[in-house]
mmCIF file of N, CA and C in Angstrom:
data_model
loop_
_atom_site.group_PDB
_atom_site.id
_atom_site.type_symbol
_atom_site.label_atom_id
_atom_site.label_comp_id
_atom_site.label_asym_id
_atom_site.label_seq_id
_atom_site.Cartn_x
_atom_site.Cartn_y
_atom_site.Cartn_z
ATOM 1 N N UNK A 1 -11.308 10.725 15.010
ATOM 2 C CA UNK A 1 -11.945 10.006 13.639
ATOM 3 C C UNK A 1 -10.814 9.945 12.808
ATOM 4 N N UNK A 2 -10.356 8.351 12.467
ATOM 5 C CA UNK A 2 -9.221 8.016 11.712
ATOM 6 C C UNK A 2 -9.242 8.408 10.159
ATOM 7 N N UNK A 3 -8.040 8.483 9.562
ATOM 8 C CA UNK A 3 -8.121 9.319 8.540
ATOM 9 C C UNK A 3 -6.624 8.484 7.561
ATOM 10 N N UNK A 4 -7.063 8.121 6.496
ATOM 11 C CA UNK A 4 -6.039 7.671 5.794
ATOM 12 C C UNK A 4 -6.051 8.184 4.279
ATOM 13 N N UNK A 5 -4.780 8.665 3.960
ATOM 14 C CA UNK A 5 -4.746 9.377 2.450
ATOM 15 C C UNK A 5 -3.366 8.933 1.863
ATOM 16 N N UNK A 6 -3.708 8.191 0.532
ATOM 17 C CA UNK A 6 -2.601 8.197 -0.248
ATOM 18 C C UNK A 6 -2.267 9.124 -1.149
ATOM 19 N N UNK A 7 -0.779 8.862 -1.569
ATOM 20 C CA UNK A 7 -0.505 9.886 -2.829
ATOM 21 C C UNK A 7 0.398 9.291 -3.209
ATOM 22 N N UNK A 8 1.062 9.671 -4.438
ATOM 23 C CA UNK A 8 2.185 9.551 -5.187
ATOM 24 C C UNK A 8 1.943 8.325 -6.514
ATOM 25 N N UNK A 9 0.589 8.187 -6.836
ATOM 26 C CA UNK A 9 0.347 7.572 -8.096
ATOM 27 C C UNK A 9 0.795 8.567 -9.492
ATOM 28 N N UNK A 10 0.549 7.806 -10.272
ATOM 29 C CA UNK A 10 0.591 8.448 -11.662
ATOM 30 C C UNK A 10 1.009 7.396 -12.717
ATOM 31 N N UNK A 11 1.161 8.158 -14.063
ATOM 32 C CA UNK A 11 1.716 7.259 -15.327
ATOM 33 C C UNK A 11 3.372 7.004 -15.211
ATOM 34 N N UNK A 12 3.546 5.835 -15.475
ATOM 35 C CA UNK A 12 5.009 5.487 -15.473
ATOM 36 C C UNK A 12 5.123 4.453 -16.734
ATOM 37 N N UNK A 13 5.877 4.643 -17.264
ATOM 38 C CA UNK A 13 6.629 3.530 -18.393
ATOM 39 C C UNK A 13 6.984 2.063 -18.016
ATOM 40 N N UNK A 14 6.717 1.305 -18.611
ATOM 41 C CA UNK A 14 7.328 -0.225 -18.313
ATOM 42 C C UNK A 14 8.730 -0.111 -17.769
ATOM 43 N N UNK A 15 9.197 -0.478 -16.423
ATOM 44 C CA UNK A 15 10.349 -0.807 -16.155
ATOM 45 C C UNK A 15 10.794 0.622 -15.273
ATOM 46 N N UNK A 16 9.797 1.391 -14.971
ATOM 47 C CA UNK A 16 9.852 2.774 -14.110
ATOM 48 C C UNK A 16 9.583 2.578 -12.679
ATOM 49 N N UNK A 17 9.898 3.509 -11.943
ATOM 50 C CA UNK A 17 9.500 3.475 -10.506
ATOM 51 C C UNK A 17 8.444 4.540 -10.091
ATOM 52 N N UNK A 18 7.838 4.016 -9.146
ATOM 53 C CA UNK A 18 7.027 5.093 -8.307
ATOM 54 C C UNK A 18 7.044 4.551 -6.883
ATOM 55 N N UNK A 19 6.543 5.768 -6.175
ATOM 56 C CA UNK A 19 6.985 5.728 -4.611
ATOM 57 C C UNK A 19 5.325 5.932 -4.201
ATOM 58 N N UNK A 20 4.741 5.514 -3.369
ATOM 59 C CA UNK A 20 3.334 5.975 -2.764
ATOM 60 C C UNK A 20 3.406 5.923 -1.683
ATOM 61 N N UNK A 21 2.833 7.005 -0.908
ATOM 62 C CA UNK A 21 3.027 7.369 0.177
ATOM 63 C C UNK A 21 1.640 7.249 0.814
ATOM 64 N N UNK A 22 1.307 7.028 2.229
ATOM 65 C CA UNK A 22 0.228 6.941 3.102
ATOM 66 C C UNK A 22 0.310 7.576 4.193
ATOM 67 N N UNK A 23 -0.476 8.715 4.491
ATOM 68 C CA UNK A 23 -0.423 9.464 5.958
ATOM 69 C C UNK A 23 -1.918 9.280 6.666
ATOM 70 N N UNK A 24 -1.798 9.155 7.788
ATOM 71 C CA UNK A 24 -2.870 8.382 8.905
ATOM 72 C C UNK A 24 -2.963 9.942 9.831
ATOM 73 N N UNK A 25 -4.035 9.731 10.468
ATOM 74 C CA UNK A 25 -4.371 10.748 11.563
ATOM 75 C C UNK A 25 -5.362 10.139 12.451
ATOM 76 N N UNK A 26 -5.119 10.367 13.616
ATOM 77 C CA UNK A 26 -6.406 9.848 14.633
ATOM 78 C C UNK A 26 -6.620 8.391 15.005
ATOM 79 N N UNK A 27 -5.408 7.847 14.816
ATOM 80 C CA UNK A 27 -5.515 6.705 15.215
ATOM 81 C C UNK A 27 -4.251 6.101 16.238
ATOM 82 N N UNK A 28 -3.910 4.954 16.791
ATOM 83 C CA UNK A 28 -2.581 4.415 17.336
ATOM 84 C C UNK A 28 -1.859 3.761 16.451
ATOM 85 N N UNK A 29 -1.341 4.590 15.559
ATOM 86 C CA UNK A 29 -0.670 4.060 14.197
ATOM 87 C C UNK A 29 0.329 2.927 14.651
ATOM 88 N N UNK A 30 1.360 3.141 15.520
ATOM 89 C CA UNK A 30 2.239 1.964 16.066
ATOM 90 C C UNK A 30 1.972 0.881 16.139
ATOM 91 N N UNK A 31 0.597 0.738 16.775
ATOM 92 C CA UNK A 31 -0.099 -0.391 17.204
ATOM 93 C C UNK A 31 -0.701 -1.210 16.226
ATOM 94 N N UNK A 32 -0.676 -0.812 15.102
ATOM 95 C CA UNK A 32 -1.623 -1.102 14.070
ATOM 96 C C UNK A 32 -0.682 -1.867 12.963
ATOM 97 N N UNK A 33 -1.345 -2.790 12.112
ATOM 98 C CA UNK A 33 -0.747 -3.323 10.596
ATOM 99 C C UNK A 33 -1.242 -2.669 9.912
ATOM 100 N N UNK A 34 -0.267 -2.240 8.878
ATOM 101 C CA UNK A 34 -0.516 -1.462 7.603
ATOM 102 C C UNK A 34 -0.206 -2.267 6.322
ATOM 103 N N UNK A 35 -1.263 -2.156 5.252
ATOM 104 C CA UNK A 35 -1.542 -2.738 4.400
ATOM 105 C C UNK A 35 -1.756 -2.253 2.995
ATOM 106 N N UNK A 36 -1.012 -2.449 1.944
ATOM 107 C CA UNK A 36 -1.303 -2.028 0.720
ATOM 108 C C UNK A 36 -2.072 -2.953 -0.126
ATOM 109 N N UNK A 37 -3.170 -2.605 -0.589
ATOM 110 C CA UNK A 37 -4.138 -3.290 -1.705
ATOM 111 C C UNK A 37 -4.022 -2.687 -2.691
ATOM 112 N N UNK A 38 -4.380 -3.561 -3.985
ATOM 113 C CA UNK A 38 -4.782 -2.810 -5.135
ATOM 114 C C UNK A 38 -5.963 -3.456 -5.748
ATOM 115 N N UNK A 39 -6.445 -2.905 -6.824
ATOM 116 C CA UNK A 39 -7.525 -3.449 -7.533
ATOM 117 C C UNK A 39 -7.289 -2.964 -9.096
ATOM 118 N N UNK A 40 -7.087 -3.700 -9.982
ATOM 119 C CA UNK A 40 -7.048 -3.390 -11.275
ATOM 120 C C UNK A 40 -8.422 -3.646 -12.151
ATOM 121 N N UNK A 41 -8.521 -2.948 -13.220
ATOM 122 C CA UNK A 41 -10.047 -2.838 -13.809
ATOM 123 C C UNK A 41 -10.302 -4.330 -14.120
ATOM 124 N N UNK A 42 -11.701 -4.469 -13.893
ATOM 125 C CA UNK A 42 -12.084 -5.997 -13.832
ATOM 126 C C UNK A 42 -11.998 -7.331 -13.089
ATOM 127 N N UNK A 43 -10.744 -6.580 -12.071
ATOM 128 C CA UNK A 43 -10.287 -8.001 -11.160
ATOM 129 C C UNK A 43 -10.886 -7.430 -9.801
ATOM 130 N N UNK A 44 -10.275 -8.647 -9.056
ATOM 131 C CA UNK A 44 -10.737 -8.361 -7.425
ATOM 132 C C UNK A 44 -9.833 -7.889 -6.706
ATOM 133 N N UNK A 45 -9.853 -7.402 -5.592
ATOM 134 C CA UNK A 45 -8.829 -6.971 -4.861
ATOM 135 C C UNK A 45 -7.761 -7.754 -4.391
ATOM 136 N N UNK A 46 -6.331 -7.092 -4.484
ATOM 137 C CA UNK A 46 -5.467 -8.098 -4.081
ATOM 138 C C UNK A 46 -4.315 -7.522 -3.109
ATOM 139 N N UNK A 47 -4.078 -8.112 -2.374
ATOM 140 C CA UNK A 47 -3.116 -7.704 -1.064
ATOM 141 C C UNK A 47 -1.688 -7.439 -1.619
ATOM 142 N N UNK A 48 -1.270 -6.421 -1.681
ATOM 143 C CA UNK A 48 0.033 -6.328 -2.241
ATOM 144 C C UNK A 48 1.265 -6.449 -1.359
ATOM 145 N N UNK A 49 0.994 -5.903 -0.051
ATOM 146 C CA UNK A 49 2.105 -5.948 0.701
ATOM 147 C C UNK A 49 1.434 -5.482 2.316
ATOM 148 N N UNK A 50 2.218 -5.997 3.297
ATOM 149 C CA UNK A 50 1.999 -5.416 4.646
ATOM 150 C C UNK A 50 3.144 -5.592 5.511
ATOM 151 N N UNK A 51 2.881 -4.753 6.394
ATOM 152 C CA UNK A 51 3.874 -4.505 7.527
ATOM 153 C C UNK A 51 3.150 -4.486 8.899
ATOM 154 N N UNK A 52 3.512 -5.331 9.976
ATOM 155 C CA UNK A 52 2.937 -5.340 10.641
ATOM 156 C C UNK A 52 3.195 -4.376 11.696
ATOM 157 N N UNK A 53 2.561 -4.230 12.996
ATOM 158 C CA UNK A 53 3.176 -3.396 14.078
ATOM 159 C C UNK A 53 4.339 -3.388 14.730
ATOM 160 N N UNK A 54 4.827 -4.721 14.472
ATOM 161 C CA UNK A 54 6.336 -4.948 15.247
ATOM 162 C C UNK A 54 7.111 -5.132 13.875
ATOM 163 N N UNK A 55 6.524 -5.003 12.748
ATOM 164 C CA UNK A 55 7.775 -4.689 11.525
ATOM 165 C C UNK A 55 7.859 -5.888 10.626
ATOM 166 N N UNK A 56 7.027 -6.777 10.749
ATOM 167 C CA UNK A 56 6.949 -8.062 10.188
ATOM 168 C C UNK A 56 6.530 -7.712 8.567
ATOM 169 N N UNK A 57 7.131 -8.295 7.553
ATOM 170 C CA UNK A 57 6.858 -7.899 6.248
ATOM 171 C C UNK A 57 6.069 -9.188 5.360
ATOM 172 N N UNK A 58 5.476 -8.960 4.672
ATOM 173 C CA UNK A 58 5.387 -9.906 3.646
ATOM 174 C C UNK A 58 4.732 -9.189 2.349
ATOM 175 N N UNK A 59 4.848 -9.887 1.180
ATOM 176 C CA UNK A 59 4.818 -9.512 -0.217
ATOM 177 C C UNK A 59 3.641 -10.428 -0.780
ATOM 178 N N UNK A 60 3.071 -9.981 -1.887
ATOM 179 C CA UNK A 60 2.435 -10.963 -2.928
ATOM 180 C C UNK A 60 3.471 -11.368 -3.553
ATOM 181 N N UNK A 61 3.448 -12.494 -4.139
ATOM 182 C CA UNK A 61 4.384 -13.300 -5.051
ATOM 183 C C UNK A 61 4.622 -12.604 -6.356
ATOM 184 N N UNK A 62 3.541 -11.665 -6.905
ATOM 185 C CA UNK A 62 3.767 -10.925 -8.120
ATOM 186 C C UNK A 62 4.543 -9.730 -8.075
ATOM 187 N N UNK A 63 4.956 -9.060 -6.711
ATOM 188 C CA UNK A 63 5.596 -7.755 -6.569
ATOM 189 C C UNK A 63 6.990 -8.345 -6.050
ATOM 190 N N UNK A 64 7.418 -9.443 -5.184
ATOM 191 C CA UNK A 64 8.473 -9.819 -4.388
ATOM 192 C C UNK A 64 9.678 -9.487 -5.458
ATOM 193 N N UNK A 65 10.581 -8.888 -4.745
ATOM 194 C CA UNK A 65 11.695 -8.480 -5.096
ATOM 195 C C UNK A 65 11.843 -6.995 -6.143
ATOM 196 N N UNK A 66 10.396 -6.601 -6.169
ATOM 197 C CA UNK A 66 10.482 -5.449 -6.902
ATOM 198 C C UNK A 66 9.636 -4.221 -6.002
ATOM 199 N N UNK A 67 8.957 -4.654 -5.143
ATOM 200 C CA UNK A 67 8.249 -3.724 -4.147
ATOM 201 C C UNK A 67 8.778 -3.627 -2.893
ATOM 202 N N UNK A 68 8.837 -2.406 -2.164
ATOM 203 C CA UNK A 68 9.632 -2.375 -0.488
ATOM 204 C C UNK A 68 8.610 -1.476 -0.024
ATOM 205 N N UNK A 69 8.172 -2.313 1.113
ATOM 206 C CA UNK A 69 7.030 -1.640 2.067
ATOM 207 C C UNK A 69 7.803 -1.115 3.260
ATOM 208 N N UNK A 70 7.698 0.030 3.903
ATOM 209 C CA UNK A 70 8.212 0.484 4.716
ATOM 210 C C UNK A 70 7.152 1.548 5.661
ATOM 211 N N UNK A 71 7.590 1.866 6.874
ATOM 212 C CA UNK A 71 6.716 2.680 7.647
ATOM 213 C C UNK A 71 7.574 3.673 8.656
ATOM 214 N N UNK A 72 6.993 4.853 8.927
ATOM 215 C CA UNK A 72 7.632 5.588 9.769
ATOM 216 C C UNK A 72 6.674 5.968 10.955
ATOM 217 N N UNK A 73 6.727 5.257 12.361
ATOM 218 C CA UNK A 73 5.825 5.499 13.385
ATOM 219 C C UNK A 73 5.856 6.617 13.701
ATOM 220 N N UNK A 74 6.862 7.383 13.963
ATOM 221 C CA UNK A 74 7.019 8.893 14.676
ATOM 222 C C UNK A 74 6.123 9.640 13.669
ATOM 223 N N UNK A 75 6.142 9.531 12.125
ATOM 224 C CA UNK A 75 5.166 10.222 11.310
ATOM 225 C C UNK A 75 4.002 9.741 11.173
ATOM 226 N N UNK A 76 3.641 8.377 11.489
ATOM 227 C CA UNK A 76 2.241 8.016 11.153
ATOM 228 C C UNK A 76 2.265 7.668 9.832
ATOM 229 N N UNK A 77 3.350 7.393 8.893
ATOM 230 C CA UNK A 77 3.338 7.277 7.200
ATOM 231 C C UNK A 77 3.907 5.810 7.053
ATOM 232 N N UNK A 78 3.431 5.536 5.893
ATOM 233 C CA UNK A 78 3.883 3.885 5.439
ATOM 234 C C UNK A 78 3.955 4.646 3.996
ATOM 235 N N UNK A 79 5.245 3.648 3.076
ATOM 236 C CA UNK A 79 5.099 4.138 1.944
ATOM 237 C C UNK A 79 5.600 2.732 1.215
ATOM 238 N N UNK A 80 5.269 2.622 0.019
ATOM 239 C CA UNK A 80 5.405 1.677 -1.100
ATOM 240 C C UNK A 80 6.596 2.017 -2.050
ATOM 241 N N UNK A 81 7.671 1.375 -2.415
ATOM 242 C CA UNK A 81 8.470 1.909 -3.337
ATOM 243 C C UNK A 81 8.421 0.782 -4.399
ATOM 244 N N UNK A 82 7.916 1.248 -5.344
ATOM 245 C CA UNK A 82 7.603 0.333 -6.441
ATOM 246 C C UNK A 82 8.596 0.273 -7.529
ATOM 247 N N UNK A 83 9.508 -0.660 -7.929
ATOM 248 C CA UNK A 83 10.419 -0.692 -8.838
ATOM 249 C C UNK A 83 10.307 -1.562 -10.155
ATOM 250 N N UNK A 84 10.803 -1.284 -11.283
ATOM 251 C CA UNK A 84 10.742 -2.460 -12.355
ATOM 252 C C UNK A 84 9.004 -2.577 -12.870
ATOM 253 N N UNK A 85 8.448 -1.622 -12.574
ATOM 254 C CA UNK A 85 7.207 -1.778 -12.985
ATOM 255 C C UNK A 85 6.431 -2.159 -14.306
ATOM 256 N N UNK A 86 5.446 -3.023 -14.247
ATOM 257 C CA UNK A 86 5.030 -3.536 -15.029
ATOM 258 C C UNK A 86 3.500 -3.378 -15.608
ATOM 259 N N UNK A 87 3.203 -3.502 -16.725
ATOM 260 C CA UNK A 87 1.950 -3.057 -17.181
ATOM 261 C C UNK A 87 0.668 -3.909 -15.972
ATOM 262 N N UNK A 88 0.985 -4.851 -15.800
ATOM 263 C CA UNK A 88 0.255 -5.846 -15.012
ATOM 264 C C UNK A 88 -0.014 -4.820 -13.669
ATOM 265 N N UNK A 89 1.105 -4.111 -13.309
ATOM 266 C CA UNK A 89 0.620 -3.251 -11.821
ATOM 267 C C UNK A 89 -0.201 -2.268 -11.974
ATOM 268 N N UNK A 90 -0.694 -1.775 -13.477
ATOM 269 C CA UNK A 90 -1.671 -0.794 -13.499
ATOM 270 C C UNK A 90 -2.966 -1.172 -12.333
ATOM 271 N N UNK A 91 -3.242 -0.414 -11.516
ATOM 272 C CA UNK A 91 -4.525 -0.660 -10.557
ATOM 273 C C UNK A 91 -4.643 0.740 -9.856
ATOM 274 N N UNK A 92 -5.666 0.479 -8.730
ATOM 275 C CA UNK A 92 -5.998 1.702 -8.374
ATOM 276 C C UNK A 92 -5.300 1.069 -6.608
ATOM 277 N N UNK A 93 -4.525 1.839 -6.173
ATOM 278 C CA UNK A 93 -3.854 0.903 -4.952
ATOM 279 C C UNK A 93 -4.192 1.706 -3.600
ATOM 280 N N UNK A 94 -4.713 0.839 -2.788
ATOM 281 C CA UNK A 94 -5.004 1.593 -1.413
ATOM 282 C C UNK A 94 -4.409 1.145 -0.118
ATOM 283 N N UNK A 95 -4.262 2.247 0.710
ATOM 284 C CA UNK A 95 -3.705 1.959 1.977
ATOM 285 C C UNK A 95 -4.587 1.758 2.859
ATOM 286 N N UNK A 96 -4.481 0.689 3.776
ATOM 287 C CA UNK A 96 -5.377 0.376 5.120
ATOM 288 C C UNK A 96 -4.717 0.316 6.258
ATOM 289 N N UNK A 97 -5.140 0.710 7.315
ATOM 290 C CA UNK A 97 -4.658 0.470 8.548
ATOM 291 C C UNK A 97 -5.700 -0.443 9.197
ATOM 292 N N UNK A 98 -5.192 -1.249 9.879
ATOM 293 C CA UNK A 98 -5.741 -2.817 10.533
ATOM 294 C C UNK A 98 -5.727 -2.526 11.826
ATOM 295 N N UNK A 99 -6.794 -2.033 12.594
ATOM 296 C CA UNK A 99 -6.428 -2.287 14.197
ATOM 297 C C UNK A 99 -6.692 -3.504 14.836
ATOM 298 N N UNK A 100 -6.888 -4.647 13.760
ATOM 299 C CA UNK A 100 -7.110 -6.007 14.613
ATOM 300 C C UNK A 100 -8.624 -6.481 14.784
ATOM 301 N N UNK A 101 -9.601 -5.544 14.553
ATOM 302 C CA UNK A 101 -10.874 -5.700 14.356
ATOM 303 C C UNK A 101 -11.506 -4.697 13.261
ATOM 304 N N UNK A 102 -10.850 -3.877 12.677
ATOM 305 C CA UNK A 102 -11.544 -2.785 11.805
ATOM 306 C C UNK A 102 -10.358 -2.495 10.622
ATOM 307 N N UNK A 103 -10.639 -2.454 9.542
ATOM 308 C CA UNK A 103 -9.978 -1.789 8.637
ATOM 309 C C UNK A 103 -10.310 -0.177 8.385
ATOM 310 N N UNK A 104 -9.190 0.679 8.167
ATOM 311 C CA UNK A 104 -9.581 2.023 7.662
ATOM 312 C C UNK A 104 -8.899 2.012 6.624
ATOM 313 N N UNK A 105 -9.622 2.587 5.446
ATOM 314 C CA UNK A 105 -9.374 2.492 4.090
ATOM 315 C C UNK A 105 -9.281 3.955 3.570
ATOM 316 N N UNK A 106 -8.002 4.038 2.958
ATOM 317 C CA UNK A 106 -7.757 5.458 2.235
ATOM 318 C C UNK A 106 -9.036 5.428 0.960
ATOM 319 N N UNK A 107 -8.651 6.523 0.377
ATOM 320 C CA UNK A 107 -9.602 6.771 -0.946
ATOM 321 C C UNK A 107 -8.854 6.218 -2.158
ATOM 322 N N UNK A 108 -7.746 5.700 -2.382
ATOM 323 C CA UNK A 108 -7.076 5.199 -3.469
ATOM 324 C C UNK A 108 -6.315 6.051 -4.280
ATOM 325 N N UNK A 109 -5.191 5.666 -5.039
ATOM 326 C CA UNK A 109 -4.406 6.475 -5.693
ATOM 327 C C UNK A 109 -4.321 5.650 -7.263
ATOM 328 N N UNK A 110 -4.341 6.124 -8.320
ATOM 329 C CA UNK A 110 -4.144 5.223 -9.561
ATOM 330 C C UNK A 110 -2.604 5.169 -9.860
ATOM 331 N N UNK A 111 -2.371 4.192 -10.334
ATOM 332 C CA UNK A 111 -1.026 3.817 -10.875
ATOM 333 C C UNK A 111 -1.277 2.969 -12.134
ATOM 334 N N UNK A 112 -0.636 3.736 -13.355
ATOM 335 C CA UNK A 112 -0.771 3.482 -14.570
ATOM 336 C C UNK A 112 0.550 3.189 -15.110
ATOM 337 N N UNK A 113 0.791 1.687 -15.642
ATOM 338 C CA UNK A 113 2.288 1.750 -16.302
ATOM 339 C C UNK A 113 1.923 1.140 -17.736
ATOM 340 N N UNK A 114 2.142 2.204 -18.607
ATOM 341 C CA UNK A 114 1.966 1.945 -20.100
ATOM 342 C C UNK A 114 3.150 3.191 -20.588
ATOM 343 N N UNK A 115 3.372 2.584 -21.811
ATOM 344 C CA UNK A 115 4.267 3.285 -22.968
ATOM 345 C C UNK A 115 3.557 4.043 -23.652
#
């Protein structure tokens, strides 16, 4: 059974940094794409960043230059380093593992950017 667990959310002031982590188990992690999504209150879900099984990376325009996604296949983990955070980054952040046919979702971690 595949499990996906996020951690690292919290409250941070504008301009601050946070690092989100995602740990998975029960899957062929190195063969799957890993994606961060977020959903702000009253808004739809937004894809934030993706790292494919072969290491290709793409970001939403709203986070380019501020966020960095990475993965460690040996540990079956993924991270999202978030710098220069803005109030607009406030959302629940979700880690997903995409097998090519199915998305496995974590429970989400809250990120709040506020002074």
